[in-house]
Each structure stands twice: as C-alpha cells, then as structure tokens.
Coordinates of C-alpha atoms in Angstrom, one line a residue:
M1 CA 28.9 24.4 -1.3
S2 CA 30.2 27.6 0.2
P3 CA 27.7 29.7 2.2
P4 CA 28.0 32.8 0.1
A5 CA 27.4 30.9 -3.2
E6 CA 24.5 29.0 -1.6
T7 CA 23.0 32.3 -0.4
I8 CA 23.3 33.8 -3.9
L9 CA 21.7 30.8 -5.5
E10 CA 18.8 30.9 -3.1
K11 CA 18.3 34.6 -3.9
G12 CA 18.2 33.7 -7.6
I13 CA 15.6 31.0 -7.0
L14 CA 13.5 33.5 -4.9
L15 CA 13.7 36.0 -7.8
E16 CA 12.5 33.3 -10.1
K17 CA 9.5 32.5 -7.9
E18 CA 8.6 36.2 -8.0
A19 CA 8.8 36.0 -11.8
R20 CA 11.7 38.4 -11.8
F21 CA 13.7 36.5 -14.4
K22 CA 15.8 39.3 -15.8
Q23 CA 17.2 40.0 -12.3
A24 CA 17.7 36.3 -11.7
K25 CA 19.6 35.9 -15.0
A26 CA 21.9 38.9 -14.1
L27 CA 22.5 37.4 -10.7
Y28 CA 23.4 33.9 -12.1
E29 CA 25.7 35.4 -14.8
D30 CA 27.4 37.5 -12.1
I31 CA 28.1 34.5 -9.9
L32 CA 29.2 32.1 -12.7
P33 CA 32.8 33.3 -13.2
H34 CA 33.6 33.3 -9.5
V35 CA 32.4 29.8 -8.5
T36 CA 34.7 26.8 -8.5
D37 CA 32.5 24.3 -6.7
E38 CA 31.3 22.0 -9.5
T39 CA 27.9 21.2 -7.8
I40 CA 26.9 24.9 -7.6
L41 CA 28.4 25.6 -11.0
E42 CA 26.2 22.9 -12.6
K43 CA 23.1 24.3 -10.8
V44 CA 23.8 27.9 -11.9
R45 CA 24.4 26.7 -15.5
L46 CA 21.1 24.9 -15.6
R47 CA 19.3 27.9 -14.3
I48 CA 20.9 30.2 -16.8
E49 CA 19.7 27.9 -19.6
D50 CA 16.1 28.5 -18.6
M51 CA 16.2 32.3 -18.1
D52 CA 15.8 33.4 -21.7
D53 CA 12.9 31.0 -22.2
L54 CA 11.2 32.3 -19.0
I55 CA 11.8 36.0 -19.9
A56 CA 10.2 35.4 -23.4
E57 CA 7.3 33.5 -21.9
K58 CA 6.6 36.3 -19.4
A59 CA 6.7 38.8 -22.3
V60 CA 3.9 36.9 -24.1
Y61 CA 1.8 36.8 -20.9
R62 CA 2.2 40.6 -20.6
R63 CA 1.1 41.0 -24.2
I64 CA -2.0 38.8 -23.5
D65 CA -2.9 41.1 -20.6
E66 CA -2.5 44.2 -22.7
N67 CA -4.3 42.8 -25.8
A68 CA -7.2 41.6 -23.6
K69 CA -7.7 45.2 -22.6
R70 CA -7.5 46.2 -26.3
V71 CA -10.2 43.7 -27.0
M72 CA -12.5 45.8 -24.8
T73 CA -11.3 49.1 -26.2
E74 CA -10.8 48.3 -29.9
I75 CA -13.2 45.4 -30.6
G76 CA -15.7 46.1 -27.8
M77 CA -18.3 43.9 -26.1
N78 CA -21.5 42.9 -27.8
I79 CA -23.8 44.3 -25.1
A80 CA -25.9 46.8 -27.1
E81 CA -29.0 44.7 -26.8
N82 CA -28.7 44.3 -23.0
Q83 CA -30.1 47.5 -21.6
V84 CA -29.2 46.7 -18.0
L85 CA -25.5 46.5 -18.7
M86 CA -25.6 49.4 -21.1
D87 CA -27.3 51.6 -18.4
I88 CA -24.6 50.6 -15.9
L89 CA -21.8 51.5 -18.2
L90 CA -23.4 54.7 -19.5
E91 CA -24.0 55.9 -15.9
A92 CA -20.4 55.2 -15.1
D93 CA -19.2 57.0 -18.2
G94 CA -17.3 53.9 -19.3
V95 CA -18.3 53.9 -23.0
D96 CA -15.9 55.3 -25.5
F97 CA -18.2 57.2 -27.9
D98 CA -15.2 58.6 -29.9
N99 CA -14.3 55.1 -31.2
E100 CA -15.8 54.6 -34.6
T101 CA -14.0 51.4 -35.6
A102 CA -15.0 49.0 -32.9
L103 CA -17.3 46.2 -33.8
F104 CA -19.3 46.4 -30.6
I105 CA -19.5 48.7 -27.6
P106 CA -16.0 50.0 -26.9
L107 CA -14.9 50.9 -23.4
K108 CA -12.6 53.6 -22.2
R109 CA -9.1 52.4 -21.3
S110 CA -9.0 54.8 -18.4
Y111 CA -12.2 53.3 -17.1
I112 CA -11.0 49.7 -17.5
D113 CA -7.8 50.5 -15.6
H114 CA -9.7 52.3 -12.9
C115 CA -12.0 49.3 -12.3
L116 CA -9.2 46.7 -12.4
E117 CA -7.1 48.7 -9.9
Q118 CA -10.0 48.2 -7.4
V119 CA -9.9 44.4 -7.7
P120 CA -8.4 43.1 -4.4
R121 CA -5.2 41.1 -5.0
H122 CA -5.4 39.6 -1.5
M123 CA -7.9 36.9 -0.9
P124 CA -8.6 36.5 2.9
G125 CA -9.7 32.9 2.6
D126 CA -6.9 32.0 0.2
P127 CA -5.7 28.4 0.7
G128 CA -2.5 29.2 -1.2
M129 CA -0.7 28.0 -4.3
N130 CA -1.2 24.6 -5.8
T131 CA -4.5 24.1 -4.1
F132 CA -6.6 21.1 -5.4
G133 CA -10.2 20.2 -4.8
T134 CA -13.5 19.1 -6.1
G135 CA -15.8 21.0 -8.5
A136 CA -17.6 21.1 -11.9
T137 CA -21.1 20.4 -10.7
S138 CA -21.2 17.3 -12.9
P139 CA -24.7 16.5 -14.0
F140 CA -24.4 12.9 -12.9
L141 CA -23.2 10.9 -9.9
K142 CA -21.4 7.7 -10.9
R143 CA -22.5 5.0 -8.5
V144 CA -20.6 1.7 -8.1
G145 CA -22.4 -1.1 -9.8
E146 CA -25.2 1.0 -11.2
E147 CA -25.8 1.8 -14.9
E148 CA -28.5 4.5 -14.3
L149 CA -27.1 8.0 -14.2
R150 CA -28.8 10.7 -12.2
P151 CA -28.0 13.6 -9.8
A152 CA -27.2 13.1 -6.1
N153 CA -30.0 13.0 -3.6
R154 CA -30.0 14.3 -0.1
K155 CA -28.6 11.2 1.5
E156 CA -25.9 10.9 -1.1
Y157 CA -25.0 14.6 -0.6
E158 CA -24.7 14.1 3.1
Q159 CA -22.2 11.2 2.3
I160 CA -20.3 13.3 -0.2
I161 CA -19.9 16.2 2.3
R162 CA -18.8 13.8 5.1
L163 CA -16.2 12.1 2.9
V164 CA -14.8 15.4 1.5
T165 CA -14.6 16.8 5.0
E166 CA -12.6 13.7 6.1
Q167 CA -10.1 14.5 3.4
Q168 CA -9.4 18.1 4.3
D169 CA -5.6 17.4 4.5
V170 CA -5.6 17.2 0.7
V171 CA -8.9 18.7 -0.4
N172 CA -8.3 22.5 0.0
I173 CA -11.3 23.7 -1.9
F174 CA -14.8 22.1 -1.7
S175 CA -16.5 23.2 -4.9
L176 CA -19.9 21.7 -5.6
P177 CA -19.0 18.4 -7.2
V178 CA -22.3 17.2 -8.6
A179 CA -25.8 18.4 -9.3
C180 CA -28.5 17.6 -6.7
D181 CA -32.0 16.4 -7.3
K182 CA -35.2 17.9 -5.9
S183 CA -34.8 16.2 -2.5
I184 CA -32.3 18.9 -1.5
S185 CA -31.8 22.5 -2.6
L186 CA -28.5 24.2 -3.3
F187 CA -29.1 26.4 -0.3
E188 CA -29.5 23.4 1.9
V189 CA -26.3 21.9 0.4
A190 CA -24.5 25.1 1.2
Q191 CA -25.7 25.0 4.8
L192 CA -24.5 21.4 5.2
M193 CA -21.1 22.3 3.7
E194 CA -20.8 25.2 6.1
K195 CA -21.3 23.0 9.1
A196 CA -18.9 20.3 8.1
Y197 CA -16.0 21.8 6.0
Q198 CA -13.8 24.5 7.3
G199 CA -11.8 25.5 4.2
L200 CA -12.6 27.4 1.0
K201 CA -16.0 26.5 -0.4
M202 CA -17.7 27.3 -3.7
I203 CA -21.3 27.1 -4.8
T204 CA -23.5 28.8 -7.5
T205 CA -26.2 31.2 -6.3
N206 CA -27.9 32.0 -9.7
T207 CA -30.9 29.7 -8.9
M208 CA -31.2 30.8 -5.2
A209 CA -33.8 33.2 -3.9
A210 CA -32.5 36.7 -3.1
D211 CA -32.5 36.1 0.7
E212 CA -30.6 32.9 0.2
V213 CA -27.9 34.7 -1.8
T214 CA -27.0 36.7 1.3
F215 CA -25.8 33.4 3.0
L216 CA -22.4 33.9 1.4
Q217 CA -22.2 37.6 2.4
G218 CA -19.2 38.5 4.5
K219 CA -17.8 35.0 4.7
E220 CA -14.1 34.7 3.8
H221 CA -14.3 31.0 3.0
W222 CA -17.1 31.2 0.5
I223 CA -17.1 32.1 -3.2
D224 CA -20.0 32.3 -5.6
G225 CA -19.3 30.7 -8.9
T226 CA -20.9 32.9 -11.4
S227 CA -20.5 34.1 -15.0
L228 CA -21.8 36.9 -17.2
I229 CA -20.2 36.9 -20.7
A230 CA -19.4 34.3 -23.4
S231 CA -18.2 34.9 -27.0
L232 CA -17.9 38.6 -26.2
A233 CA -21.7 38.8 -25.5
P234 CA -23.7 38.7 -22.2
M235 CA -25.6 35.6 -21.1
N236 CA -28.9 37.3 -20.6
N237 CA -30.1 34.8 -18.0
M238 CA -27.0 35.4 -15.9
V239 CA -27.1 39.3 -15.8
E240 CA -29.5 39.7 -12.8
P241 CA -28.0 36.9 -10.7
F242 CA -24.5 38.2 -11.4
L243 CA -25.5 41.7 -10.4
L244 CA -27.4 40.6 -7.3
S245 CA -24.4 38.6 -6.0
A246 CA -21.9 41.4 -6.8
R247 CA -24.1 44.0 -5.1
T248 CA -24.6 41.7 -2.1
G249 CA -20.8 41.7 -1.7
N250 CA -20.2 38.0 -2.1
N251 CA -16.8 36.8 -3.1
L252 CA -17.1 36.1 -6.8
L253 CA -15.4 33.3 -8.9
L254 CA -15.8 34.7 -12.4
I255 CA -16.1 31.6 -14.6
D256 CA -15.2 31.6 -18.4
Q257 CA -15.5 28.2 -20.0
T258 CA -14.4 29.0 -23.6
I259 CA -13.3 26.1 -25.8
A260 CA -10.4 26.5 -28.2
G261 CA -11.6 26.5 -31.8
V262 CA -15.2 26.1 -30.8
S263 CA -16.3 29.2 -28.9
G264 CA -12.8 30.8 -28.9
A265 CA -9.7 31.4 -30.9
G266 CA -7.5 28.5 -32.1
S267 CA -4.0 29.6 -31.2
P268 CA -3.1 29.4 -27.5
E269 CA -2.2 33.1 -27.2
S270 CA -5.3 34.3 -29.0
F271 CA -7.4 31.9 -27.0
L272 CA -6.2 33.2 -23.7
T273 CA -6.5 36.8 -24.9
Q274 CA -10.2 36.3 -25.5
I275 CA -10.8 34.5 -22.2
H276 CA -8.8 37.1 -20.2
A277 CA -10.8 39.9 -21.8
Q278 CA -14.1 38.3 -20.9
V279 CA -13.1 37.7 -17.3
M280 CA -11.8 41.2 -16.9
F281 CA -15.0 42.6 -18.3
M282 CA -16.9 40.7 -15.6
M283 CA -14.5 42.1 -13.0
M284 CA -15.1 45.6 -14.4
I285 CA -18.9 45.3 -14.1
A286 CA -18.6 43.9 -10.6
Q287 CA -16.3 46.7 -9.5
T288 CA -18.7 49.3 -11.1
V289 CA -21.7 48.1 -9.0
N290 CA -19.6 47.3 -5.9
P291 CA -16.1 48.8 -5.8
G292 CA -13.7 46.5 -3.9
V293 CA -15.7 43.3 -4.2
L294 CA -13.4 40.3 -4.3
C295 CA -13.1 38.8 -7.8
V296 CA -11.3 35.5 -8.5
H297 CA -10.2 35.1 -12.1
G298 CA -11.9 31.9 -13.1
G299 CA -10.8 31.5 -16.7
I300 CA -10.8 27.7 -17.3
P301 CA -9.9 27.2 -20.9
S302 CA -10.8 23.9 -22.4
V303 CA -9.6 21.9 -25.5
T304 CA -11.3 19.2 -27.6
E305 CA -10.3 15.9 -29.1
A306 CA -10.4 15.0 -32.7
G307 CA -14.1 14.2 -32.5
G308 CA -14.9 17.7 -31.1
N309 CA -15.7 16.6 -27.5
L310 CA -14.0 18.1 -24.5
S311 CA -10.8 16.3 -23.7
Y312 CA -9.6 16.4 -20.1
S313 CA -7.3 13.6 -20.9
S314 CA -5.3 15.8 -23.3
P315 CA -2.0 17.3 -22.0
H316 CA -3.1 20.4 -23.8
Q317 CA -5.8 20.9 -21.1
T318 CA -3.1 21.0 -18.4
F319 CA -0.7 23.2 -20.4
I320 CA -3.3 25.9 -21.3
N321 CA -4.6 26.1 -17.7
A322 CA -1.1 26.4 -16.3
A323 CA -0.4 29.2 -18.8
L324 CA -3.5 31.2 -17.8
A325 CA -2.5 30.7 -14.1
R326 CA 0.8 32.3 -14.9
V327 CA -0.9 35.2 -16.6
N328 CA -2.3 36.0 -13.2
T329 CA 0.5 34.9 -10.8
W330 CA 3.2 36.6 -13.0
I331 CA 1.4 39.6 -14.4
T332 CA -2.0 40.7 -13.0
G333 CA -1.8 39.5 -9.4
F334 CA -5.5 38.5 -9.5
P335 CA -6.5 35.5 -7.4
S336 CA -7.1 32.8 -9.9
A337 CA -8.8 29.4 -10.2
Q338 CA -8.1 26.9 -13.0
T339 CA -9.3 23.4 -14.0
G340 CA -7.3 20.2 -14.2
G341 CA -6.7 16.9 -12.7
S342 CA -9.5 15.2 -14.4
T343 CA -9.9 12.7 -17.3
S344 CA -12.0 12.1 -20.3
L345 CA -12.5 8.5 -19.4
N346 CA -16.0 7.6 -18.1
D347 CA -15.1 4.8 -15.7
V348 CA -12.9 4.4 -12.6
T349 CA -9.9 2.6 -14.1
P350 CA -6.2 2.7 -13.3
Q351 CA -5.7 4.7 -16.4
A352 CA -8.3 7.3 -15.4
V353 CA -6.8 7.7 -12.0
S354 CA -3.3 7.9 -13.4
E355 CA -4.3 10.6 -16.0
S356 CA -5.7 12.7 -13.2
E357 CA -2.5 12.3 -11.1
L358 CA -0.4 13.2 -14.1
S359 CA -2.4 16.4 -14.7
R360 CA -2.3 17.4 -11.0
N361 CA 1.5 16.9 -10.8
S362 CA 2.1 18.7 -14.0
L363 CA 0.0 21.7 -12.8
R364 CA 1.9 21.7 -9.5
K365 CA 5.3 21.6 -11.3
Y366 CA 4.4 24.7 -13.4
G367 CA 2.7 26.4 -10.4
V368 CA -1.0 27.2 -10.2
H369 CA -3.2 28.8 -7.7
I370 CA -6.6 27.1 -7.0
V371 CA -7.6 24.1 -9.2
R372 CA -11.2 22.8 -9.2
H373 CA -12.3 19.6 -10.8
A374 CA -9.1 17.9 -9.6
M375 CA -10.6 15.1 -7.6
G376 CA -13.5 12.7 -8.3
A377 CA -14.4 13.9 -11.8
L378 CA -14.8 11.6 -14.8
G379 CA -15.8 11.9 -18.5
S380 CA -14.5 15.5 -18.9
L381 CA -16.6 16.6 -15.9
N382 CA -19.8 14.8 -16.9
F383 CA -19.6 12.5 -13.8
F384 CA -18.5 12.6 -10.2
S385 CA -17.4 9.4 -8.6
L386 CA -16.9 9.0 -4.8
E387 CA -14.8 5.9 -5.6
K388 CA -12.5 7.9 -7.8
F389 CA -12.5 10.8 -5.4
M390 CA -11.1 8.5 -2.7
E391 CA -8.4 7.1 -5.0
D392 CA -7.5 10.6 -6.1
C393 CA -7.0 11.7 -2.5
E394 CA -4.7 8.8 -1.9
R395 CA -2.7 9.6 -5.0
E396 CA -2.5 13.2 -4.0
R397 CA -1.2 12.4 -0.5
Y398 CA 1.6 10.3 -2.2
S399 CA 2.4 13.1 -4.6
R400 CA 2.6 15.7 -1.9
K401 CA 5.1 13.8 0.1
I402 CA 7.3 13.5 -3.0
F403 CA 7.1 17.2 -3.8
E404 CA 7.8 18.1 -0.2
E405 CA 11.0 16.1 -0.3
I406 CA 12.3 17.6 -3.5
P407 CA 15.1 20.2 -3.2
K408 CA 13.7 23.8 -3.2
N409 CA 16.4 25.1 -5.6
T410 CA 14.9 23.6 -8.7
G411 CA 13.7 26.9 -10.0
V412 CA 10.8 27.7 -12.3
I413 CA 10.1 25.4 -15.2
P414 CA 9.5 27.1 -18.6
L415 CA 6.2 26.3 -20.3
Y416 CA 7.5 27.5 -23.7
F417 CA 4.2 29.2 -24.3
P418 CA 3.9 29.9 -28.1
G419 CA 3.6 33.5 -29.1
D420 CA 1.1 34.6 -31.8
D421 CA 1.8 38.0 -33.4
H422 CA -1.7 37.9 -34.9
A423 CA -3.6 37.1 -31.7
L424 CA -5.6 40.3 -31.5
E425 CA -6.4 40.1 -35.2
G426 CA -7.7 36.6 -34.6
V427 CA -10.1 37.7 -31.9
R428 CA -11.4 40.5 -34.1
E429 CA -11.9 38.1 -37.1
I430 CA -13.9 35.7 -34.9
A431 CA -16.0 38.6 -33.6
E432 CA -16.7 39.7 -37.2
K433 CA -17.6 36.3 -38.5
G434 CA -19.4 35.2 -35.3
N435 CA -17.9 31.7 -35.5
P436 CA -14.3 30.6 -34.7
K437 CA -14.7 27.5 -36.9
T438 CA -14.8 29.5 -40.1
A439 CA -12.2 32.1 -39.2
E440 CA -9.0 32.0 -41.2
H441 CA -7.0 32.6 -38.0
T442 CA -8.5 29.4 -36.5
L443 CA -7.8 27.3 -39.6
K444 CA -4.2 28.5 -39.7
N445 CA -3.7 27.4 -36.1
V446 CA -5.4 24.0 -36.1
D447 CA -2.0 22.4 -35.2
S448 CA -0.8 25.0 -32.7
F449 CA -1.5 23.0 -29.6
R450 CA 0.2 19.9 -31.0
Q451 CA 3.3 21.9 -31.9
W452 CA 3.4 23.4 -28.4
E453 CA 3.2 19.9 -26.9
K454 CA 6.0 18.8 -29.1
I455 CA 8.3 21.6 -27.9
I456 CA 7.4 20.7 -24.2
N457 CA 8.1 17.0 -24.8
E458 CA 11.5 17.7 -26.5
A459 CA 12.5 19.9 -23.6
A460 CA 11.4 17.4 -21.0
K461 CA 13.5 14.7 -22.6
K462 CA 16.6 16.9 -22.3
K463 CA 16.1 18.0 -18.7
L464 CA 14.4 16.2 -15.8
Y465 CA 13.4 18.7 -13.2
Y466 CA 11.9 16.1 -10.9
P467 CA 13.8 12.8 -11.3
Q468 CA 12.1 11.6 -8.1
L469 CA 8.8 11.5 -10.0
N470 CA 10.4 10.2 -13.2
D471 CA 9.1 13.4 -14.6
T472 CA 5.3 13.4 -15.2
V473 CA 5.7 14.7 -18.8
I474 CA 8.1 11.8 -19.6
D475 CA 5.6 9.4 -18.0
A476 CA 2.9 10.7 -20.3
I477 CA 5.1 10.4 -23.3
K478 CA 5.9 6.7 -22.5
V479 CA 2.2 5.9 -22.0
R480 CA 1.3 7.3 -25.4
E481 CA 4.3 5.5 -27.0
I482 CA 3.2 2.2 -25.5
A483 CA -0.4 2.8 -26.7
H484 CA 0.8 3.2 -30.3

C-alpha cells in the first residue's frame, strides 16, 4: 500500500468516526480512480458501499433530535397539575402562550435551545467510549445455591464493592448493582464505593437526606441517577429530589426507561423521539435551576418479548440502545449512557453469559458511550449475580483483546435504522389517547423491530466486519437457527 493512499484512507476512516460521512464519501470517490493497489482498492470500495447507508442513518437521527424538540413545542408536556414545575417555567418565561393547538403545556423553541446550549458536552470524569460496567439496582441478589431472593446486606455489599474494585481493568463504571436491605443505607454504600473504587460511580440520591445529597457535590467521578418525566408527564414523587440534586450541582444521569409499545411508541424512530424529548425536558429543567450543571443523557429504551415482559435477550434491545447512543455521539454531543450486555435468563448458564457477551460486543461494534447493566445482571435486570459478574468480566477481557487486535481501518458499521415519516404523529396520537397499546400508529408498527432485525441480519451475512469474532450478529443468527 503506497503511503499517500494509506494516508487518504486513514483520513476517510477518521471522518467516518467523526460522523462526517458525506466528506468521507467524497474522499473515497476521489481516490478510487487513481489507485491501482488491489488491497486498498478493495477497502475503498467496501467503505463507499456503506456511505449512503450511513448518510441516510444520520439524517434520521437528526430528524429525531428535531422532532423531539417539536414534541415539547407542538405537543407539550403534561405538567399543568404540577405547580412546582409550572412556577419554574413561568418564572423563566419558557411557556409558549401563543400556541393554541398543543395538547399540554407547550414550550418556547428559543427557550429550549437556550437551555440545551448550556448543557456541557465535556464530562470531566468521562471514562470514554465503549465503557461497560454494573448497574440497574436489581431488587434481588442471586446467591449461589440459595432459592430465597432478597436484597444485599452490609456484608454482601462489602464483598460486591471489593470484587468490583478488583475488576477495574474492565469495569469502568460502578453503578449501584443491587438494592440493599436495612442493614446498610445507600449513603453508607456510597461512602464505601468512594473509598474503594477510583473510576466513575453512580448512585441514586432520591431517598437520601438533604445533607447526604451533597456528598456527590463537586466530585467529577460521581453521578446521580435520577428521573423526572415519564409518558410526557412528571413523576410527582421525583420532582423535589430531582430539583434538590440539580440545585446542589451534582452531576446528573437523566434516566428514561420507556418501553416500546407499552409506555412509548411502537416504531423505532417514534420511540426514540419520545424518549429523547423526555430526557431533553429533564435537561431543560436542570439548566433552568442551575445553568451549566452536567447532564448525562440516560435514555435506556427497552423492548418486550411476545408475553409482554422486558426482553434483554432480544437483539432489538441492543440495536435500539446503539441507535440512541448514535443520536448523541453523532448529533447532540451530549454525554450518554445506555443499557445492554444483560440477559432475560434468570440463572447463570453458558447461554446467559453468551447472550451478555454478544450484546456487549454488538454495542462495541456500533460504538456506544457508557453502558450500565453490562455485567452481573440476570432476568432483564431483576437479579444481580456475583458469579455471573465474574464470568462477564472474564469474557470482557477476552473480547477486549480481540477488538484491540482488529485493524483500525474497518470504518463505521451501518445500523440501517428504519425511518418513520409519521414518527411525530405517532407521539401525538399516543399523547391524545393516553395509551400506546390502543394507538393506530402502534398497531401499524407491531412488526417494525423484527423487520429492522431482518435488514441487519441480511447485511451481516453479506459483509463480515470482524471476522476475528466470527461476527457477533452471525453468531446470534446461528444460535437462533439451531434452537429452531
């Protein structure tokens, strides 16, 4: 490979990593007629094949960002009954009183833009891209050889903290993995985590006393996992804790746990539009009460299986979280945290561990920021298992070595995110009816995730980006074919 051609190819890959796909395409098309080396010709041709798909995908994400703002301006947020939030927005002159067609309280676009501009795009304690760790605050600790399920006690939390700390080479965010019983408070857990673990840590402060909430204040490596809004309406029990933490100046992880077709829209684009709007509304309130406070976009979209239960074994869970990560890494620049790397299975089995590994590797291939729930979780986040946690860490070490050895000129992999020209209409219909399950838009999109998976699978069969891994998507296809 000649040095000039190699340099140009490297520049194209860099443009791709910056999500500048139109520029990368122009560069590849410019070099193509002038290269005779078959090796580089093949690489350039392969990259050109993906550019139009990546350009189209980015355009959908840009529309999601725009439509999410239109949700706030044209549909509004159902906050009229919450006087605290209404007073905050009225005092800030953020309500659009000229809008007579909104369903709820419409916000001024200029005010939304002003608030979002103040959200820091740099996170001082940022562990970087493709960061995996614990999380979920599962209600139960899964104990080896025990049938009874209960939260973790003080002694068990001390053990959890010790083992997580020993795995800091692969665990890059220590988010509270399981609920604790009355033998230890969340504040005491946070103090133990602070002493032992040096990296990014997350805990919830909504049940802490006011003086305990300040423990996170001014600490770059701590974030408060909090929430404010769901189904376009405030969670009244979270308003005061949310405002307290924001005013204190804690770093905030703004969590949205909307479920496709259950509490949110059915099509992938409409689903992410609703989640993105809700997280940005939280950002807007946080910036209103404390301009410049760090906000991490914690949209963690979830999908269900046929029976209606959460399905962390589903590849759709991985795909939709990777897509929302791209909305932020490609479009908004907000620090982001997703979910993935878990399983719906309840017990520590080879299949449960493999499903988690497949999910982590797929997320890494598509490129995500911070991923909680990636190690130790079972049963779609109902259980945390130290046994599985240790196995997950070993699998993660193995995967990291493989990815580190893979050539860096692979480029960005398209996710073939499906567009929905009626996404905003879908959110409005759900808001009008108050239930996604009866919305016509939801019924029309019951098969949208399966169709999206089919497109990804067909593309994966044609082109292996990571042959060293025998491509994780292909592995997943084989597993399902054997099962049937």
